[in-house]
CSV table of C-alpha atoms and ligand atoms in Angstrom, one decimal:
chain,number,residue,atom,x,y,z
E,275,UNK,CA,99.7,107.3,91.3
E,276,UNK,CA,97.4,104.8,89.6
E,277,UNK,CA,99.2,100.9,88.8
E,278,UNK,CA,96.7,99.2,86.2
E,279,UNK,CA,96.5,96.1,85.4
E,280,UNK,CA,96.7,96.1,81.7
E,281,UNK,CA,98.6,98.7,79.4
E,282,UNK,CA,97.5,97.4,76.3
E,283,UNK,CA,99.3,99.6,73.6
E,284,UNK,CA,102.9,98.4,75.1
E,285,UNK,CA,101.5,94.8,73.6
E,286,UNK,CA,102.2,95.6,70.1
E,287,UNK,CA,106.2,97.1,70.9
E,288,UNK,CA,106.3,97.3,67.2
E,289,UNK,CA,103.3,99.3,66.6
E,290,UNK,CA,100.2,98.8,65.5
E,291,UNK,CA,100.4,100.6,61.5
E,292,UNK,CA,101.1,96.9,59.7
E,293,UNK,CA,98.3,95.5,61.7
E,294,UNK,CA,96.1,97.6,61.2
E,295,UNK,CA,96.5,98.0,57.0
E,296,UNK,CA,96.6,94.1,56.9
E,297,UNK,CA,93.5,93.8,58.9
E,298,UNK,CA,92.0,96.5,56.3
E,299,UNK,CA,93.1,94.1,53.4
E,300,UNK,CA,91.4,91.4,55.0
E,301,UNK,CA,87.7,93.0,55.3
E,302,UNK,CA,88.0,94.5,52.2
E,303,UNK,CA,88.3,91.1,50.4
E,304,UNK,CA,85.8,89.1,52.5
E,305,UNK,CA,87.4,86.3,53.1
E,306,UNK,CA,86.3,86.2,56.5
E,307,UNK,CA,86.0,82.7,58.3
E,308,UNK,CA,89.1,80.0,58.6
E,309,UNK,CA,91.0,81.8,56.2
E,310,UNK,CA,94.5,81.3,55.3
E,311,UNK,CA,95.5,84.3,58.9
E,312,UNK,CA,93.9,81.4,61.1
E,313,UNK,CA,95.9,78.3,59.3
E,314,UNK,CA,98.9,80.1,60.1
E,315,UNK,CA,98.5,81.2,63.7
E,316,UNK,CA,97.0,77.9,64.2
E,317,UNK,CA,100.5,76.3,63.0
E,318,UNK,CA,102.9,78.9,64.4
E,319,UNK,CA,101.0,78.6,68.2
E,320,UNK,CA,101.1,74.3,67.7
E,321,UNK,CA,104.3,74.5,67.2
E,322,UNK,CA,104.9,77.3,69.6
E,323,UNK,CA,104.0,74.2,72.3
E,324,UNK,CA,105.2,71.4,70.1
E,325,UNK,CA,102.0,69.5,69.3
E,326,UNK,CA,101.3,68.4,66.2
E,327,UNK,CA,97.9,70.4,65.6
E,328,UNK,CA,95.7,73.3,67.5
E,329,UNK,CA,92.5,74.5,66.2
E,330,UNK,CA,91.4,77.7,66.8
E,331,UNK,CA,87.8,78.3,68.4
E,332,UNK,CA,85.8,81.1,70.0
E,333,UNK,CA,86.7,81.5,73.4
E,334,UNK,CA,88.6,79.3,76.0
E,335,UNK,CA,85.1,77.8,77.1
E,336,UNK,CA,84.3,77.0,73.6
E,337,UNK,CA,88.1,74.9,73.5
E,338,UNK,CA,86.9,73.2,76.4
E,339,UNK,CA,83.5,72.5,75.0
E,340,UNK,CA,84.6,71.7,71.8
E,341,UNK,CA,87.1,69.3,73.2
E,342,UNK,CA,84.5,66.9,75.3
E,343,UNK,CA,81.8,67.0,72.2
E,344,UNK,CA,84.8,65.1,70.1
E,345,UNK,CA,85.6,63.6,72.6
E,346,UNK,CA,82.2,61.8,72.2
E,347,UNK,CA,81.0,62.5,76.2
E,348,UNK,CA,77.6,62.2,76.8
E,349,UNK,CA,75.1,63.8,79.4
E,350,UNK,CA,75.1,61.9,82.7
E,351,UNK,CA,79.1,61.0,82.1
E,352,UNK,CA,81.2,62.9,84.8
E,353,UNK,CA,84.6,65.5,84.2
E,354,UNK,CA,86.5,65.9,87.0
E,355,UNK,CA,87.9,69.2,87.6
E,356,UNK,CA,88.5,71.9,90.7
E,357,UNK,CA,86.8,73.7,93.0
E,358,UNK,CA,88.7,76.9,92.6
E,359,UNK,CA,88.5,77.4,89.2
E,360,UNK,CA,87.1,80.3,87.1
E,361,UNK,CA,83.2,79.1,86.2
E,362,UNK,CA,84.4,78.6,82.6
E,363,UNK,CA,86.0,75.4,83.0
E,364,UNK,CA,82.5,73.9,84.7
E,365,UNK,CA,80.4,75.7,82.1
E,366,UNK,CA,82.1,73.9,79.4
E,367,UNK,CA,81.2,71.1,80.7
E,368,UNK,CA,77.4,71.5,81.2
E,369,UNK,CA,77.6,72.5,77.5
E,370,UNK,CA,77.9,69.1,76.3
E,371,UNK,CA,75.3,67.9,79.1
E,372,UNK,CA,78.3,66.0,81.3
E,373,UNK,CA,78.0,66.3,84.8
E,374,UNK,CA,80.7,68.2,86.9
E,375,UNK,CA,82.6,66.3,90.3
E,376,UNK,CA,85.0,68.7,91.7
E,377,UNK,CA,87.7,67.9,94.1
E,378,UNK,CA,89.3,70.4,96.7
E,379,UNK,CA,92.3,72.8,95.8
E,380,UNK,CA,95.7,71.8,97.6
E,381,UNK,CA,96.5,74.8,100.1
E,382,UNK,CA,99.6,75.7,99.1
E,383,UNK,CA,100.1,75.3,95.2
E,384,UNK,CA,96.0,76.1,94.9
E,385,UNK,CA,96.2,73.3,92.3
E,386,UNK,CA,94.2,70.4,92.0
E,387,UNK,CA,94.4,68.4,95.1
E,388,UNK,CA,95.8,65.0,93.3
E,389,UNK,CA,94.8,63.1,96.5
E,390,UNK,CA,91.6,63.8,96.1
E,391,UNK,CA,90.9,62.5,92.9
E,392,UNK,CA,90.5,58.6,93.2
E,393,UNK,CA,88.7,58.9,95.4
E,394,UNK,CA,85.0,60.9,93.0
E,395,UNK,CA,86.2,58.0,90.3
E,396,UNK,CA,83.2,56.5,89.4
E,397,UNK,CA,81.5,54.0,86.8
E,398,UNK,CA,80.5,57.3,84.4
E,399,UNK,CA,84.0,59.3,84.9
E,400,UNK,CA,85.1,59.7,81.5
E,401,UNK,CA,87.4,63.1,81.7
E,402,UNK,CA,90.4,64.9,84.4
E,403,UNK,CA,90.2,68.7,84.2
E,404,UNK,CA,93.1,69.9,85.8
E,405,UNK,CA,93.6,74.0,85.8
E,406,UNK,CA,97.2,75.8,85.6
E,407,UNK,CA,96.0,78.1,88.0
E,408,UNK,CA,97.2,81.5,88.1
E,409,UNK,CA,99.6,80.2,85.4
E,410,UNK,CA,101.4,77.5,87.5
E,411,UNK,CA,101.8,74.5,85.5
E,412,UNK,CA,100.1,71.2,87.4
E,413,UNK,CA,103.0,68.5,88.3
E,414,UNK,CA,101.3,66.2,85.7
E,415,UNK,CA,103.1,62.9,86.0
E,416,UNK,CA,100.4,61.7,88.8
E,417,UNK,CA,97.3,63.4,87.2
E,418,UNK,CA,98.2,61.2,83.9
E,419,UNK,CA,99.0,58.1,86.1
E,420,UNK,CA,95.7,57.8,87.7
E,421,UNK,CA,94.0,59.2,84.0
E,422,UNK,CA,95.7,55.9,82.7
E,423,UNK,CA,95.0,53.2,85.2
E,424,UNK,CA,91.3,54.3,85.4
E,425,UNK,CA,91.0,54.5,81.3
E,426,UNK,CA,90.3,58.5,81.6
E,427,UNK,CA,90.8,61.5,79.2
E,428,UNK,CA,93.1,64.5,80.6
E,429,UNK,CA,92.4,67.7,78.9
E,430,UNK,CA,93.9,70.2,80.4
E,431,UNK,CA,92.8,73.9,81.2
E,432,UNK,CA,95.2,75.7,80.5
E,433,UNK,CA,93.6,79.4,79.9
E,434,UNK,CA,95.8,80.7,82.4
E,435,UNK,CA,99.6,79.1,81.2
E,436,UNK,CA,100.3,79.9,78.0
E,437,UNK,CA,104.1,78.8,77.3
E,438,UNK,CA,104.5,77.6,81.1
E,439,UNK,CA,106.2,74.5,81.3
E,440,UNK,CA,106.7,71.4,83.6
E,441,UNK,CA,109.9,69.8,83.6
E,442,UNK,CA,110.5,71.4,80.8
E,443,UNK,CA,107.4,70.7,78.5
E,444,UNK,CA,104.8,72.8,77.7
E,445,UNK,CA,101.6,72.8,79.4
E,446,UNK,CA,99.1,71.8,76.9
E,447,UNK,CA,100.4,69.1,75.5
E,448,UNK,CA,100.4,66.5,78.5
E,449,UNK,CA,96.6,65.3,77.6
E,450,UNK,CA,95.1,64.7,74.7
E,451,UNK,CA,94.2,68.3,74.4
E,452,UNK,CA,95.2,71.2,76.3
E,453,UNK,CA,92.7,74.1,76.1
E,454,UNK,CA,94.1,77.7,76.2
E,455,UNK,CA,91.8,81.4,75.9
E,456,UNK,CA,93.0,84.2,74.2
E,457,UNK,CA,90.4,86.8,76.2
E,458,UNK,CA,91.9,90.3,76.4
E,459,UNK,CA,93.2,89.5,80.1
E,460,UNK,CA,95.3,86.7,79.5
E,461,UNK,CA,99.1,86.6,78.8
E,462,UNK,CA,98.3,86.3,74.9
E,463,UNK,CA,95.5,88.2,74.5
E,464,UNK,CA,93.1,88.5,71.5
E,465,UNK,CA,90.9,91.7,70.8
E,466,UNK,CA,88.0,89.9,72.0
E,467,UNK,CA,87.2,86.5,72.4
E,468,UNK,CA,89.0,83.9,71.6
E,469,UNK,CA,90.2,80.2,72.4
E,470,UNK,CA,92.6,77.4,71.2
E,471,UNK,CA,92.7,73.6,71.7
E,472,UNK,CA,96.4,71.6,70.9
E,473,UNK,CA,96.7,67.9,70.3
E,474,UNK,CA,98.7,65.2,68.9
E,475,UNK,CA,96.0,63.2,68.5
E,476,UNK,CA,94.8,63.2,64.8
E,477,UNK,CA,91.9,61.4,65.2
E,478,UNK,CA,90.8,64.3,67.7
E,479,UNK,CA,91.9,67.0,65.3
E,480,UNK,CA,89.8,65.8,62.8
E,481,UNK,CA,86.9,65.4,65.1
E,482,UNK,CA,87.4,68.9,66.5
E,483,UNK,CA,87.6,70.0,62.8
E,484,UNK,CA,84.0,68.5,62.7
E,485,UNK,CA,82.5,69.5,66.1
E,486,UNK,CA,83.5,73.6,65.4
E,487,UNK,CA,81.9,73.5,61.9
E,488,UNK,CA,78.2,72.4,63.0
E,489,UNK,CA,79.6,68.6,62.9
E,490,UNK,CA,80.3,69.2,59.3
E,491,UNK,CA,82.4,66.8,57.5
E,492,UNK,CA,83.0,68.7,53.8
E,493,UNK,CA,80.1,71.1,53.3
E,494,UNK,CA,76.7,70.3,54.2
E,495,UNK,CA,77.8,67.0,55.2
E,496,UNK,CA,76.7,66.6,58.6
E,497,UNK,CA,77.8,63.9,60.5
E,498,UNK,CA,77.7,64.9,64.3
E,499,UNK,CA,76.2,67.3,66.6
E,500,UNK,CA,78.2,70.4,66.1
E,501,UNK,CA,78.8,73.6,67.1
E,502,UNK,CA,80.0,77.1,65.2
E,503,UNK,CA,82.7,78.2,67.2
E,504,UNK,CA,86.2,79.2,65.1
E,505,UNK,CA,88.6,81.4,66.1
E,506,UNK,CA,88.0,84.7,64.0
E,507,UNK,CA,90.4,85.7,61.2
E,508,UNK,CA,90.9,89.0,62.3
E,509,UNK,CA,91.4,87.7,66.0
E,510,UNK,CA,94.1,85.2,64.8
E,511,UNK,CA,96.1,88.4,62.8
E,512,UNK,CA,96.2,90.0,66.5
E,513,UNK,CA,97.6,87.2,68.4
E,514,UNK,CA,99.9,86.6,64.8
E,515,UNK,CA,101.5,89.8,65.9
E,516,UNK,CA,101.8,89.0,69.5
E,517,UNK,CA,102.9,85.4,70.0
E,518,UNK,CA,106.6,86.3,68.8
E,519,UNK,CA,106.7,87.8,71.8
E,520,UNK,CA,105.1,85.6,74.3
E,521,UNK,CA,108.4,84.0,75.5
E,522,UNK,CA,110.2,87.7,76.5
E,523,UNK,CA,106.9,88.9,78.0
E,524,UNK,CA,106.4,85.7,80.1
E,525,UNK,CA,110.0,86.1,81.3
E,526,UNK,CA,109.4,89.4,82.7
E,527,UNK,CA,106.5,88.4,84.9
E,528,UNK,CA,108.5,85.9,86.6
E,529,UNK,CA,111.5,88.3,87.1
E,530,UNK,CA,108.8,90.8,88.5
E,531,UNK,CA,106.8,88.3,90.7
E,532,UNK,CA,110.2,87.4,92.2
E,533,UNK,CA,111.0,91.0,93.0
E,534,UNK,CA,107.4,90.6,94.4
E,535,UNK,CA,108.5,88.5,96.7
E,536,UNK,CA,111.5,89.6,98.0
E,537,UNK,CA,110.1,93.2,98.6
E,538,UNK,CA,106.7,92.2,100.4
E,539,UNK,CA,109.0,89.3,102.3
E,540,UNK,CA,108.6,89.6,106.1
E,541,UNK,CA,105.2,90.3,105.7
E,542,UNK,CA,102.4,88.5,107.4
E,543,UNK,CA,101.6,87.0,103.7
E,544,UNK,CA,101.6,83.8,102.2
E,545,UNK,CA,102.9,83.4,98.6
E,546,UNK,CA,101.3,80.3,95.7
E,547,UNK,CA,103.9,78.0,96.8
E,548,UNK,CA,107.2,77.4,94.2
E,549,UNK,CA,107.5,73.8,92.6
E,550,UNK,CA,110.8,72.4,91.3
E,551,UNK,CA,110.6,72.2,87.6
E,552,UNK,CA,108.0,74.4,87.2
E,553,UNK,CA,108.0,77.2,84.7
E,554,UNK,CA,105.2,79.9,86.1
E,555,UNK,CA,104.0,82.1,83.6
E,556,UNK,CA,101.7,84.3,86.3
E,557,UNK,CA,98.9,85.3,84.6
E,558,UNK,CA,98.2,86.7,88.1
E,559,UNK,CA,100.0,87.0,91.3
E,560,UNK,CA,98.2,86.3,94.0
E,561,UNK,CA,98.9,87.2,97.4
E,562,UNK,CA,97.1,85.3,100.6
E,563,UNK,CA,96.1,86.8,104.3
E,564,UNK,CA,93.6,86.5,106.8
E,565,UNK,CA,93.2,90.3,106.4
E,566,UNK,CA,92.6,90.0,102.6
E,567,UNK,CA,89.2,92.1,102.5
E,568,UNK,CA,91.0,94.7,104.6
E,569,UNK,CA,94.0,95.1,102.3
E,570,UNK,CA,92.1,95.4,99.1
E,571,UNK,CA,90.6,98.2,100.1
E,572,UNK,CA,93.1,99.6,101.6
E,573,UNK,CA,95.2,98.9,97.7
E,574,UNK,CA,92.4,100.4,95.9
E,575,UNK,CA,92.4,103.6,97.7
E,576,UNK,CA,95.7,104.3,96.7
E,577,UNK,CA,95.0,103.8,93.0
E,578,UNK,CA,96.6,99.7,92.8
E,579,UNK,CA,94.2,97.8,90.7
E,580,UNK,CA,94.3,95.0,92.9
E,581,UNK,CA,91.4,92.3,92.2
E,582,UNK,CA,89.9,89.1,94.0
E,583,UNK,CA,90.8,86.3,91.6
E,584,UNK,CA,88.0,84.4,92.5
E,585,UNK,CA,85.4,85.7,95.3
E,586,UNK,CA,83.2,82.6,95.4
E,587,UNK,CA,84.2,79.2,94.3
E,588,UNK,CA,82.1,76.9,91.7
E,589,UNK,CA,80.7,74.8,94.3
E,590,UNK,CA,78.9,78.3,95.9
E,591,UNK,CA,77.9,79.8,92.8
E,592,UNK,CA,74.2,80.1,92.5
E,593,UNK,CA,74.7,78.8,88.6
E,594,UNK,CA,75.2,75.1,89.5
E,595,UNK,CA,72.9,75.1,92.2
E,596,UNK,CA,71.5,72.1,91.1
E,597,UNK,CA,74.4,70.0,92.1
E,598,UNK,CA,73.8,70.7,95.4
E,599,UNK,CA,77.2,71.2,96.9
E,600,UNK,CA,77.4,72.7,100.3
E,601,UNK,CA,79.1,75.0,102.0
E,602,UNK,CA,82.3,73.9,104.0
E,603,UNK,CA,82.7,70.6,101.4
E,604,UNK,CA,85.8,72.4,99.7
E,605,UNK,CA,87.4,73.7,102.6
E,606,UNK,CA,90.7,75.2,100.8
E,607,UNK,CA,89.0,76.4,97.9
E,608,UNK,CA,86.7,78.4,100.4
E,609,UNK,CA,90.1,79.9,102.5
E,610,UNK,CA,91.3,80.6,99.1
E,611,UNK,CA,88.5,82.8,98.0
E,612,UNK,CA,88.0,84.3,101.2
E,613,UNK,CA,91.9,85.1,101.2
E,614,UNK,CA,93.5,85.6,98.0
E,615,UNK,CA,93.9,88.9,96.4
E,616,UNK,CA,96.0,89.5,93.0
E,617,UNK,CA,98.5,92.0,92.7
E,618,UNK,CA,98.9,93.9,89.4
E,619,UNK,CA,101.2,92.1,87.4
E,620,UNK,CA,102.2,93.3,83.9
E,621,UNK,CA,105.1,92.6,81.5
E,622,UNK,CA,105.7,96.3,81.3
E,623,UNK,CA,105.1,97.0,85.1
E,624,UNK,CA,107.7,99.7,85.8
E,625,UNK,CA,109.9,99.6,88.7
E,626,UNK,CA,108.4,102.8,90.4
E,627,UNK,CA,105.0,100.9,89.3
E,628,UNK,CA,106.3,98.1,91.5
E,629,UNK,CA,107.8,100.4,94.6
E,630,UNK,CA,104.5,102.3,94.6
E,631,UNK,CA,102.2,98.9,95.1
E,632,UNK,CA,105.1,97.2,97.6
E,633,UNK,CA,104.8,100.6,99.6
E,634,UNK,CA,101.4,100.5,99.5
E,635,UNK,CA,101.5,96.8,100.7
E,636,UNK,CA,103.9,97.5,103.4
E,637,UNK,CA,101.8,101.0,104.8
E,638,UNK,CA,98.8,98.7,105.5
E,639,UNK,CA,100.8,96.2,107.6
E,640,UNK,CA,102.0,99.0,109.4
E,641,UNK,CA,99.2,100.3,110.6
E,642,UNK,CA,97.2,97.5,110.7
E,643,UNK,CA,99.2,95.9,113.1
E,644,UNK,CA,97.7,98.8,115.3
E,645,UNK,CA,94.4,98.0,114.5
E,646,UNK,CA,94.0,94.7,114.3
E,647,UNK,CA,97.3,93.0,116.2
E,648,UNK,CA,99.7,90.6,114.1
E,649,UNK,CA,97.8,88.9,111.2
E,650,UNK,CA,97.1,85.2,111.6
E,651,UNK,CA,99.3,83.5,108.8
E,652,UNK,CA,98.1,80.0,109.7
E,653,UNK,CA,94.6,80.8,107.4
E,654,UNK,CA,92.0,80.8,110.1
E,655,UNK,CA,90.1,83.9,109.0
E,656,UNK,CA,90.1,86.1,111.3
E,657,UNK,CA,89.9,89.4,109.9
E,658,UNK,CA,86.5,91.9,110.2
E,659,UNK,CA,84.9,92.0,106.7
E,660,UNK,CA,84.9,94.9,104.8
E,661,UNK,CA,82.8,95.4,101.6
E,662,UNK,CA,84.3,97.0,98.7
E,663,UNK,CA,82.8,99.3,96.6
E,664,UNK,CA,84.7,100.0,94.0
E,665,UNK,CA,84.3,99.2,90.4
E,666,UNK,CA,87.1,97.4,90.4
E,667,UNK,CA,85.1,94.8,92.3
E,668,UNK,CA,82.1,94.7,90.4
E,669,UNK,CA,84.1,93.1,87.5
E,670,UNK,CA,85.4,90.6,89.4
E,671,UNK,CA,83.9,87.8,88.0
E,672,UNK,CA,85.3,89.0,84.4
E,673,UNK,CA,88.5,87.2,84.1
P,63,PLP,C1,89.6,82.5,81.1
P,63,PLP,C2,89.4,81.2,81.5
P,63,PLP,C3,88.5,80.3,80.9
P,63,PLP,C4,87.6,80.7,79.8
P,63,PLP,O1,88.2,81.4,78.8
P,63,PLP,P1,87.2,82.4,77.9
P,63,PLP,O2,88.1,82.7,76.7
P,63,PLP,O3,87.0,83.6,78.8
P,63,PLP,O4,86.0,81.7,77.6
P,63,PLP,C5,88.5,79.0,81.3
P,63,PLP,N1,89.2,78.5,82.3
P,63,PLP,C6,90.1,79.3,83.0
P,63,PLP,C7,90.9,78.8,84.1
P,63,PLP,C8,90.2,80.7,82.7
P,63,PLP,O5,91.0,81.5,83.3
């Protein structure tokens, strides 16, 4: 048995005729950039989170990107954001020549470590990047607190949450802008890139407007540095078609990630820890263990498309060099990438889908036990490490 990690056909439950002969409308007439497809999806997915606008860009980075050039930040100001992110969120902000301070992950919710944040606050911090990681909505409340006594933007990444909330509201619309992607792995998932940015703010809107058009205001009216990033109209026809069903789709990962739970319980694993008035949306589902290496391995030999959501965290990646972080300065977000592994998890994940990978869970336990003696669940690694070689980790840095 193989358990993948996307089935994309079961994403359009109604079929994919109507699409398809609107989409063929829409190149034959040529009216190809913020047509009216965009306008709508742009509405129907702002009020989807209840923010008065969202703009539609090219990719997640790009909503990021976008958002700190109308912002107004300038090279040498600082964004504050997370170790254990995915390299997008830091490469969004090199694009407008800010400079990146991260701050260490909490060990259990592998959120922002609030704590932490005072403390990198500095004369040139402008912006707080805080990351629904994984699809966990950050308690926001502090994170805003601390944004509004030091005079800082919040704009949140949330790439990974679409339609989670906290306390009820949607993630996205805590900040002045919440940044969401719409790349083919995420819970609402373009066909190809793709990226949104919501906000209340109308002032922003407008400036966003600007900064996605080449800092056009009106044609050929140039008034800031720009850049050409709009979400596609064909793109925005796809995600049309999908965000109806968002809501029902998020719902299932939860009541699968609890049946997660409860079937690998008793295991020598540690689970992202559960908040109180959190709405999850679990773009992934990650599972953490000293043995992590070990188990992968072991998954991907029996056909589970288990992945490494993420194998190195910004501060070690050789692309931001420069800043000269060391090793052993982000201590959880190195025991994070060093033990984390995600379990398939798909809307449409069958139950003998979800037997097959708990099984396959539970057999390595079993016998590992044997080889290696009971797993350390306190997070010292401990573990021998064991390369994989399987496509499967090639593309880990995709997503
Ligand atoms: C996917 C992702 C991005 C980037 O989105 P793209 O559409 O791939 O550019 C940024 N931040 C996080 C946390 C992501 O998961």
């Amino acid at each position: 048995m193989r358990v993948n990690r996307y089935n994309y056909p079961s994403q359009f439950p109604n079929g994919i005729g109507t699409l398809i002969s609107d989409m063929e409308q829409m190149i034959l007439k040529g009216n190809y950039i913020l047509t009216e497809e965009v306008a709508a999806f742009e509405r129907a997915f702002a009020q989807y989170l209840n923010t008065a606008f969202a703009k539609g860009v090219n990719s997640g980075t790009d909503a990021l990107a976008v958002t700190f050039a109308a912002l107004g930040l300038q090279p040498g100001e600082e964004v504050i954001t997370q170790a254990n992110t995915f390299n997008g969120t830091v490469a969004a902000i090199l694009m407008v020549g800010a400079t990146p301070v991260l701050v260490d992950a909490d060990e259990h919710s592998y959120l922002m470590d609030v704590e932490q944040i005072e403390s990198v606050i500095t004369s040139r911090t402008r912006a707080i990047v805080p990351v629904h990681l994984y699809g966990k909505p950050t308690p926001m409340e502090p994170i805003l607190s601390i944004a509004s006594k030091y005079g800082l933007f919040v704009v949140e990444d949330a790439a990974q949450a679409h339609g989670a909330k906290w306390n009820g509201r949607a993630v996205g619309s805590f900040g002045v802008a919440g940044c969401f992607s719409f790349h083919p792995s995420k819970n609402l998932a373009a066909a190809g890139d793709g990226g949104i940015i919501v906000t209340s703010d109308e002032k922003l809107a407008r400036a966003i407007d600007e900064v996605r058009s080449f800092g056009q205001r009106g044609q050929n009216n140039h008034v800031r540095p720009g850049f050409n990033s709009k979400l596609d109209a064909l793109q925005a026809r796809v995600l049309q078609e999908k965000l109806p069903h968002l809501d029902g789709w998020n719902q299932e990962r939860r009541r699968i990630a609890d049946e997660y739970r409860d079937r690998l319980g008793g295991l020598p694993l540690v689970f992202q820890v559960q908040t109180k008035g959190e709405e999850h949306v679990y773009h992934l589902f990650q599972i953490r263990t000293s043995q992590r290496d070990a188990l992968l391995q072991h998954l991907v030999s029996t056909g589970v498309d288990a992945v490494i959501r993420y194998p190195q965290p910004i501060h070690l990646q050789a692309s931001f060099a420069r800043f000269a972080w060391r090793a052993g300065q982000f201590p959880q977000a190195e025991a994070l990438s060093k033990e984390l592994l995600c379990l398939p998890l798909r809307p449409d994940l069958t139950e003998s889908e979800i037997s097959y990978v708990c099984n396959s869970v539970r057999d390595f336990f079993a016998t590992s036990v044997m080889r290696y003696g009971p797993a350390d669940v306190t997070h010292s690694i401990n573990a021998p490490k064991i390369e994989c070689a399987m496509p499967e980790c090639a593309d880990a840095h995709l997503d």
